[in-house]
């Protein structure tokens, strides 16, 4: 049994978070993860970008209304297990307005329903500054997690009153930081910089990497790519197959909506990388741009790729994924995945003293 501060804080069985992966749906995945004793996370960047119909299977409504319905659905789908769940909400400048509505939907849902209050436990904010959100989130009593790419950002989270900091390394899938610091360096640096509990993200997929995160001082791991490649995940089969085909060198970094993004290598992602090098080289030099300053050719290539993804066009699709895709070789159920990770981590940890000759 691996029990950490994260399990105690949220009343859940395993110190594992299923990552938000917008603008796509993680609605089924979140229910499956919560039912299996991990933290299930609903992605909301699709709602924020006005793609509500696409991520709810055709429902109509404002992001606020659609999220309220999704929260009720996941509450029903996890009734028996009393699973714990939350949402991921991007708070960068581009998302600030819809983010307010999304966060308010969570706060209202918890206030209106005692069962929701017990099980809808977490808001994970990402891709922006946490400080402007303190007054909205803190008084509500929901646990607040924020994603950071550096020790400096982690200290800002402490000032903001964040409950758990997620240190997200550059090997991770899709949105990544402007400065390429990977988990092996980032996670211990963040743990040393703050007294707030820290979760590792980027590159986690099995018992060995969970055990490593705990050894580096984390209270748990957040996994995106590994959860994407499971039976219940909402993602298209072509995306899961691409992960199974990938080796550890089969991802590429190019521009993606709010900044750098890591994609699985294919024709479309390599073309986008090439045009990013030519037209938006600041992305590789730690010089942030934004939607107002980025070259239009880059934006239109991105949009073409995202549209092709929704159309199921395997060659032209831009499919986000982490370096860890190279370590993923099966499509288990979420339950099998989580049980396997915990069993393997326990074995590794219990055999360590024997391995080092004590
Ligand atoms: C397809 C995809 C979409 C993602 N979208 C989001 C998002 O909308 N918001 C966010 O904070 N992180 C997003 N991420 C990052 C994940 O939340 C997570 O931190 C990351 O996948 C961890 O690295 P890993 O893929 O190596 O597990 C996304 C990741 C993937 C693979």
PDB file of C-alpha atoms and ligand atoms in Angstrom, residues 18-24 43-46 88-90 124-127 147 166 168-169 171-175 201-205 222-228 235 239 262 319-325, ligand 1:
ATOM      1  CA  UNK A  18      -5.095  11.551 -14.387  1.00  0.00           C
ATOM      2  CA  UNK A  19      -4.049  14.731 -16.173  1.00  0.00           C
ATOM      3  CA  UNK A  20      -6.354  17.191 -17.861  1.00  0.00           C
ATOM      4  CA  UNK A  21      -5.909  16.896 -21.629  1.00  0.00           C
ATOM      5  CA  UNK A  22      -7.829  19.614 -23.374  1.00  0.00           C
ATOM      6  CA  UNK A  23      -9.127  20.816 -25.681  1.00  0.00           C
ATOM      7  CA  UNK A  24     -10.207  17.166 -25.906  1.00  0.00           C
ATOM      8  CA  UNK A  43     -10.504  18.929 -19.086  1.00  0.00           C
ATOM      9  CA  UNK A  44     -12.153  22.301 -19.638  1.00  0.00           C
ATOM     10  CA  UNK A  45     -10.029  24.010 -22.297  1.00  0.00           C
ATOM     11  CA  UNK A  46     -12.387  22.671 -25.002  1.00  0.00           C
ATOM     12  CA  UNK A  88      -8.244  21.305 -15.077  1.00  0.00           C
ATOM     13  CA  UNK A  89      -8.559  24.939 -16.111  1.00  0.00           C
ATOM     14  CA  UNK A  90      -6.034  26.932 -18.128  1.00  0.00           C
ATOM     15  CA  UNK A 124      -6.014  22.345 -11.164  1.00  0.00           C
ATOM     16  CA  UNK A 125      -5.057  25.658 -12.773  1.00  0.00           C
ATOM     17  CA  UNK A 126      -2.296  25.817 -15.374  1.00  0.00           C
ATOM     18  CA  UNK A 127      -0.548  27.929 -18.016  1.00  0.00           C
ATOM     19  CA  UNK A 147       1.070  23.522 -12.600  1.00  0.00           C
ATOM     20  CA  UNK A 166       2.471  20.190  -9.872  1.00  0.00           C
ATOM     21  CA  UNK A 168       5.662  19.660 -14.982  1.00  0.00           C
ATOM     22  CA  UNK A 169       8.798  18.628 -16.870  1.00  0.00           C
ATOM     23  CA  UNK A 171       9.235  15.701 -21.597  1.00  0.00           C
ATOM     24  CA  UNK A 172       5.481  15.924 -20.964  1.00  0.00           C
ATOM     25  CA  UNK A 173       2.765  15.747 -23.617  1.00  0.00           C
ATOM     26  CA  UNK A 174       1.244  18.791 -25.350  1.00  0.00           C
ATOM     27  CA  UNK A 175       1.601  22.124 -23.474  1.00  0.00           C
ATOM     28  CA  UNK A 201       4.333  15.439 -14.051  1.00  0.00           C
ATOM     29  CA  UNK A 202       6.048  14.636 -17.350  1.00  0.00           C
ATOM     30  CA  UNK A 203       7.437  11.184 -18.099  1.00  0.00           C
ATOM     31  CA  UNK A 204       5.543   9.088 -15.520  1.00  0.00           C
ATOM     32  CA  UNK A 205       3.970   5.845 -16.664  1.00  0.00           C
ATOM     33  CA  UNK A 222       0.231  13.276 -12.697  1.00  0.00           C
ATOM     34  CA  UNK A 223       0.140  11.292 -15.950  1.00  0.00           C
ATOM     35  CA  UNK A 224      -1.279  12.386 -19.306  1.00  0.00           C
ATOM     36  CA  UNK A 225       0.112  10.303 -22.179  1.00  0.00           C
ATOM     37  CA  UNK A 226      -0.073   7.045 -20.186  1.00  0.00           C
ATOM     38  CA  UNK A 227      -3.761   7.577 -19.383  1.00  0.00           C
ATOM     39  CA  UNK A 228      -4.494   8.618 -22.965  1.00  0.00           C
ATOM     40  CA  UNK A 235      -9.238   9.715 -27.404  1.00  0.00           C
ATOM     41  CA  UNK A 239      -4.028   8.516 -31.411  1.00  0.00           C
ATOM     42  CA  UNK A 262       5.044  18.359 -27.618  1.00  0.00           C
ATOM     43  CA  UNK A 319      -1.612  14.595 -31.752  1.00  0.00           C
ATOM     44  CA  UNK A 320      -0.099  15.741 -28.468  1.00  0.00           C
ATOM     45  CA  UNK A 321       1.988  13.218 -26.559  1.00  0.00           C
ATOM     46  CA  UNK A 322       4.985  13.015 -24.231  1.00  0.00           C
ATOM     47  CA  UNK A 323       8.401  11.376 -24.669  1.00  0.00           C
ATOM     48  CA  UNK A 324       7.050   8.627 -22.459  1.00  0.00           C
ATOM     49  CA  UNK A 325       5.028   7.412 -25.482  1.00  0.00           C
TER      50      UNK A 325
HETATM   51  C1  LIG B   1      -3.171  15.565 -25.551  1.00  0.00           C
HETATM   52  C2  LIG B   1      -2.792  16.356 -24.335  1.00  0.00           C
HETATM   53  C3  LIG B   1      -3.501  17.505 -24.021  1.00  0.00           C
HETATM   54  C4  LIG B   1      -3.151  18.265 -22.902  1.00  0.00           C
HETATM   55  N1  LIG B   1      -3.898  19.371 -22.575  1.00  0.00           N
HETATM   56  C5  LIG B   1      -3.663  20.027 -21.415  1.00  0.00           C
HETATM   57  C6  LIG B   1      -4.533  21.079 -20.971  1.00  0.00           C
HETATM   58  O1  LIG B   1      -5.549  21.394 -21.599  1.00  0.00           O
HETATM   59  N2  LIG B   1      -4.220  21.726 -19.820  1.00  0.00           N
HETATM   60  C7  LIG B   1      -3.100  21.387 -19.085  1.00  0.00           C
HETATM   61  O2  LIG B   1      -2.867  21.984 -18.040  1.00  0.00           O
HETATM   62  N3  LIG B   1      -2.265  20.395 -19.485  1.00  0.00           N
HETATM   63  C8  LIG B   1      -2.542  19.704 -20.606  1.00  0.00           C
HETATM   64  N4  LIG B   1      -1.727  18.654 -20.968  1.00  0.00           N
HETATM   65  C9  LIG B   1      -0.592  18.274 -20.092  1.00  0.00           C
HETATM   66  C10 LIG B   1      -1.046  17.211 -19.073  1.00  0.00           C
HETATM   67  O3  LIG B   1      -1.966  17.783 -18.183  1.00  0.00           O
HETATM   68  C11 LIG B   1       0.115  16.597 -18.271  1.00  0.00           C
HETATM   69  O4  LIG B   1       0.706  17.537 -17.424  1.00  0.00           O
HETATM   70  C12 LIG B   1       1.184  15.975 -19.147  1.00  0.00           C
HETATM   71  O5  LIG B   1       0.572  15.124 -20.107  1.00  0.00           O
HETATM   72  C13 LIG B   1       2.156  15.174 -18.309  1.00  0.00           C
HETATM   73  O6  LIG B   1       3.153  14.591 -19.086  1.00  0.00           O
HETATM   74  P1  LIG B   1       3.065  13.091 -19.695  1.00  0.00           P
HETATM   75  O7  LIG B   1       2.284  13.235 -20.942  1.00  0.00           O
HETATM   76  O8  LIG B   1       4.480  12.714 -19.898  1.00  0.00           O
HETATM   77  O9  LIG B   1       2.354  12.237 -18.677  1.00  0.00           O
HETATM   78  C14 LIG B   1      -2.062  17.872 -22.079  1.00  0.00           C
HETATM   79  C15 LIG B   1      -1.361  16.697 -22.409  1.00  0.00           C
HETATM   80  C16 LIG B   1      -1.716  15.932 -23.510  1.00  0.00           C
HETATM   81  C17 LIG B   1      -0.947  14.668 -23.793  1.00  0.00           C
END
